[in-house]
Amino acid sequence: MRTSLIKIPRSRPSAAKLKEAVSALEKGGVVIFPTDTVYGMAANAFNAAARKKIYALKGRHFTKPLILMVPNIAAASLVAEVPHKAIKIAKKFWPGPLTLIFPTSTHGKMVMGGRKDVGVRIPDDSVAGMLLKLCPFPLATTSANPSGKESAVDAKTAEKYFGGKLDLIIDSGACRHARESTVIDMVHFPYVVIREGCLPSKKLLKYI
């Protein structure tokens, strides 16, 4: 298949250009887009067939969950049961390189195939942020690399991995952090840092 490549600078994110990505996602396609951490691979979270495409492209086992990216905390609350304590940490570190795992809401379970927990993130990236606001659904995401390969921190690497295999790649240059997000499991107390990423866990301790 032909993979479209569109360049959108972070200094001038273009809603007009991003509509091509939104259209591809609405039709069940898979899109690669920039974030503050690494390039992500995304599909409409409400579309089970589209989510399966991500697993097939990445060579990822279906038991490994995808992360939902949303434009704001209110959108996170639609798919997850966000504990009161999490609101404080979310307001402090979102948008940013932090993924929080919550119990899945009733609606979220329908979206995520019955999973009891779901990772949620709001990226601190102007292009990703505009894309999320334009999409009428959350994005089911994972890093844009085949399983076992290094994460793509620029569009050139992402295109090398997946060019000709998916619908569209958004090129906004190199990612700021060039490292995955930190992940905190907030399903049960005490909360646990399960992945140390570009946000140091010591900055989070007083909030969890």
Tab-separated table of C-alpha atoms in Angstrom:
chain	number	residue	atom	x	y	z
A	1	MET	CA	0.000	0.000	0.000
A	2	ARG	CA	1.033	3.623	-0.387
A	3	THR	CA	1.995	5.375	2.833
A	4	SER	CA	1.389	9.129	2.761
A	5	LEU	CA	4.055	11.294	4.415
A	6	ILE	CA	3.057	14.746	5.584
A	7	LYS	CA	5.392	17.253	7.209
A	8	ILE	CA	3.938	19.377	9.976
A	9	PRO	CA	6.324	21.535	12.028
A	10	ARG	CA	5.634	21.684	15.751
A	11	SER	CA	5.987	25.468	15.585
A	12	ARG	CA	3.033	25.659	13.166
A	13	PRO	CA	0.718	22.667	13.658
A	14	SER	CA	-1.822	22.615	10.839
A	15	ALA	CA	-5.387	21.449	11.436
A	16	ALA	CA	-5.921	21.385	7.666
A	17	LYS	CA	-3.030	18.954	7.143
A	18	LEU	CA	-3.990	16.874	10.167
A	19	LYS	CA	-7.469	16.300	8.738
A	20	GLU	CA	-5.875	13.783	6.362
A	21	ALA	CA	-4.688	11.808	9.387
A	22	VAL	CA	-8.078	12.108	11.091
A	23	SER	CA	-9.782	10.844	7.929
A	24	ALA	CA	-7.456	7.832	7.765
A	25	LEU	CA	-8.158	7.020	11.424
A	26	GLU	CA	-11.925	7.393	10.946
A	27	LYS	CA	-11.738	4.861	8.103
A	28	GLY	CA	-9.980	2.299	10.300
A	29	GLY	CA	-6.455	3.113	9.205
A	30	VAL	CA	-3.215	3.237	11.165
A	31	VAL	CA	-1.189	6.440	11.479
A	32	ILE	CA	2.277	7.195	12.857
A	33	PHE	CA	2.563	10.528	14.648
A	34	PRO	CA	5.085	12.477	16.743
A	35	THR	CA	4.923	12.836	20.513
A	36	ASP	CA	7.154	14.369	23.156
A	37	THR	CA	8.728	10.959	23.888
A	38	VAL	CA	8.952	8.749	20.771
A	39	TYR	CA	6.927	8.393	17.581
A	40	GLY	CA	3.658	6.585	18.165
A	41	MET	CA	1.499	4.270	16.076
A	42	ALA	CA	-2.202	5.000	16.442
A	43	ALA	CA	-5.655	3.710	15.557
A	44	ASN	CA	-9.211	4.635	16.495
A	45	ALA	CA	-9.600	3.107	19.960
A	46	PHE	CA	-13.293	2.422	19.273
A	47	ASN	CA	-12.451	0.273	16.226
A	48	ALA	CA	-11.436	-3.282	17.203
A	49	ALA	CA	-10.316	-4.160	13.668
A	50	ALA	CA	-8.074	-1.085	13.559
A	51	ARG	CA	-6.529	-1.991	16.920
A	52	LYS	CA	-5.765	-5.471	15.565
A	53	LYS	CA	-3.880	-3.881	12.667
A	54	ILE	CA	-1.482	-2.298	15.149
A	55	TYR	CA	-0.737	-5.656	16.750
A	56	ALA	CA	-0.155	-7.239	13.347
A	57	LEU	CA	2.102	-4.428	12.110
A	58	LYS	CA	4.166	-4.336	15.268
A	59	GLY	CA	4.298	-8.096	15.780
A	60	ARG	CA	2.976	-7.500	19.273
A	61	HIS	CA	1.263	-10.163	21.364
A	62	PHE	CA	-2.422	-9.447	22.003
A	63	THR	CA	-1.931	-9.807	25.768
A	64	LYS	CA	0.173	-6.628	25.790
A	65	PRO	CA	-2.129	-3.612	26.104
A	66	LEU	CA	-2.168	-0.475	24.003
A	67	ILE	CA	-2.056	2.950	25.647
A	68	LEU	CA	-4.943	5.359	25.156
A	69	MET	CA	-3.988	8.926	24.322
A	70	VAL	CA	-6.565	11.612	25.008
A	71	PRO	CA	-6.667	15.425	24.744
A	72	ASN	CA	-7.604	16.157	28.366
A	73	ILE	CA	-8.428	14.703	31.794
A	74	ALA	CA	-12.170	14.811	31.090
A	75	ALA	CA	-11.644	12.497	28.114
A	76	ALA	CA	-9.568	10.165	30.302
A	77	SER	CA	-12.495	9.901	32.720
A	78	LEU	CA	-14.717	8.525	29.953
A	79	VAL	CA	-12.581	5.408	29.513
A	80	ALA	CA	-11.076	5.028	32.986
A	81	GLU	CA	-12.024	5.310	36.639
A	82	VAL	CA	-9.603	8.041	37.622
A	83	PRO	CA	-8.950	7.960	41.391
A	84	HIS	CA	-9.031	11.258	43.283
A	85	LYS	CA	-5.319	11.050	44.074
A	86	ALA	CA	-4.565	10.703	40.366
A	87	ILE	CA	-6.180	14.057	39.565
A	88	LYS	CA	-3.418	15.816	41.494
A	89	ILE	CA	-0.603	14.008	39.697
A	90	ALA	CA	-2.337	14.371	36.329
A	91	LYS	CA	-2.725	18.126	36.750
A	92	LYS	CA	0.941	18.378	37.710
A	93	PHE	CA	2.478	16.217	34.959
A	94	TRP	CA	-0.053	16.188	32.086
A	95	PRO	CA	0.487	17.001	29.318
A	96	GLY	CA	3.790	15.198	29.615
A	97	PRO	CA	5.830	11.985	29.443
A	98	LEU	CA	3.783	10.123	32.048
A	99	THR	CA	1.424	7.187	31.486
A	100	LEU	CA	-1.031	6.390	34.279
A	101	ILE	CA	-2.738	3.006	34.530
A	102	PHE	CA	-6.287	3.159	35.912
A	103	PRO	CA	-9.162	0.740	36.407
A	104	THR	CA	-11.143	0.665	33.176
A	105	SER	CA	-14.589	2.271	33.234
A	106	THR	CA	-17.657	0.413	31.996
A	107	HIS	CA	-17.428	2.330	28.725
A	108	GLY	CA	-13.681	1.733	28.586
A	109	LYS	CA	-14.164	-2.026	28.889
A	110	MET	CA	-16.369	-1.948	25.796
A	111	VAL	CA	-13.656	-0.012	23.979
A	112	MET	CA	-10.725	-2.109	25.169
A	113	GLY	CA	-12.196	-5.577	24.784
A	114	GLY	CA	-13.050	-6.124	28.433
A	115	ARG	CA	-9.650	-5.217	29.920
A	116	LYS	CA	-9.832	-4.368	33.623
A	117	ASP	CA	-7.139	-1.691	33.446
A	118	VAL	CA	-6.001	0.846	30.890
A	119	GLY	CA	-2.948	3.066	30.466
A	120	VAL	CA	-3.731	6.692	29.620
A	121	ARG	CA	-1.512	9.590	28.555
A	122	ILE	CA	-1.770	13.176	27.372
A	123	PRO	CA	1.377	13.954	25.353
A	124	ASP	CA	3.099	17.333	25.582
A	125	ASP	CA	3.444	17.879	21.846
A	126	SER	CA	1.716	20.528	19.754
A	127	VAL	CA	1.080	18.259	16.748
A	128	ALA	CA	-0.074	15.270	18.807
A	129	GLY	CA	-2.230	17.552	20.943
A	130	MET	CA	-3.999	19.028	17.916
A	131	LEU	CA	-4.506	15.578	16.397
A	132	LEU	CA	-6.118	14.339	19.614
A	133	LYS	CA	-8.432	17.358	19.755
A	134	LEU	CA	-9.497	16.839	16.139
A	135	CYS	CA	-10.273	13.129	16.582
A	136	PRO	CA	-13.776	12.355	17.944
A	137	PHE	CA	-12.347	9.301	19.718
A	138	PRO	CA	-9.317	8.404	21.864
A	139	LEU	CA	-6.311	6.943	20.104
A	140	ALA	CA	-5.099	3.434	20.874
A	141	THR	CA	-1.334	3.745	20.647
A	142	THR	CA	2.024	2.057	20.998
A	143	SER	CA	5.556	3.045	20.056
A	144	ALA	CA	6.216	3.050	16.303
A	145	ASN	CA	8.664	0.177	16.085
A	146	PRO	CA	8.483	-3.561	15.462
A	147	SER	CA	8.565	-5.513	18.728
A	148	GLY	CA	12.163	-5.968	19.814
A	149	LYS	CA	13.466	-3.025	17.767
A	150	GLU	CA	14.480	0.402	19.060
A	151	SER	CA	11.743	3.016	19.288
A	152	ALA	CA	11.567	5.516	16.438
A	153	VAL	CA	12.510	8.996	17.627
A	154	ASP	CA	12.156	10.537	14.156
A	155	ALA	CA	9.911	9.990	11.145
A	156	LYS	CA	12.762	8.671	8.998
A	157	THR	CA	13.194	5.675	11.303
A	158	ALA	CA	9.435	5.129	11.490
A	159	GLU	CA	9.225	5.176	7.684
A	160	LYS	CA	12.080	2.664	7.480
A	161	TYR	CA	10.127	0.345	9.774
A	162	PHE	CA	6.640	0.764	8.323
A	163	GLY	CA	6.737	2.589	4.984
A	164	GLY	CA	4.307	0.928	2.570
A	165	LYS	CA	2.580	-0.957	5.387
A	166	LEU	CA	0.204	1.626	6.872
A	167	ASP	CA	-1.788	4.677	5.872
A	168	LEU	CA	0.126	7.775	6.906
A	169	ILE	CA	3.196	9.101	8.716
A	170	ILE	CA	3.338	12.604	10.179
A	171	ASP	CA	6.870	14.026	10.165
A	172	SER	CA	7.496	16.723	12.763
A	173	GLY	CA	11.202	16.140	13.281
A	174	ALA	CA	12.947	14.520	16.226
A	175	CYS	CA	11.146	13.862	19.502
A	176	ARG	CA	12.164	16.064	22.415
A	177	HIS	CA	12.819	13.377	25.033
A	178	ALA	CA	13.735	10.500	22.668
A	179	ARG	CA	12.773	8.032	25.392
A	180	GLU	CA	9.547	6.308	26.438
A	181	SER	CA	7.208	7.696	29.089
A	182	THR	CA	7.351	6.757	32.752
A	183	VAL	CA	4.477	4.447	33.741
A	184	ILE	CA	2.678	4.345	37.106
A	185	ASP	CA	0.138	1.667	38.025
A	186	MET	CA	-2.659	3.426	39.948
A	187	VAL	CA	-5.096	0.524	39.940
A	188	HIS	CA	-4.250	-0.513	43.506
A	189	PHE	CA	-2.714	1.353	46.417
A	190	PRO	CA	0.200	1.671	47.052
A	191	TYR	CA	0.818	2.911	43.528
A	192	VAL	CA	3.843	1.486	41.728
A	193	VAL	CA	6.232	2.847	39.104
A	194	ILE	CA	6.374	-0.043	36.641
A	195	ARG	CA	8.535	1.643	34.001
A	196	GLU	CA	11.190	4.259	34.554
A	197	GLY	CA	11.084	6.547	31.548
A	198	CYS	CA	12.171	10.080	30.761
A	199	LEU	CA	10.288	11.517	33.762
A	200	PRO	CA	12.375	10.536	36.837
A	201	SER	CA	10.321	8.601	39.373
A	202	LYS	CA	11.852	10.612	42.242
A	203	LYS	CA	9.885	13.619	40.976
A	204	LEU	CA	6.684	11.606	41.363
A	205	LEU	CA	7.164	10.112	44.827
A	206	LYS	CA	5.505	12.900	46.829
A	207	TYR	CA	2.445	12.639	44.589
A	208	ILE	CA	1.964	8.867	44.856
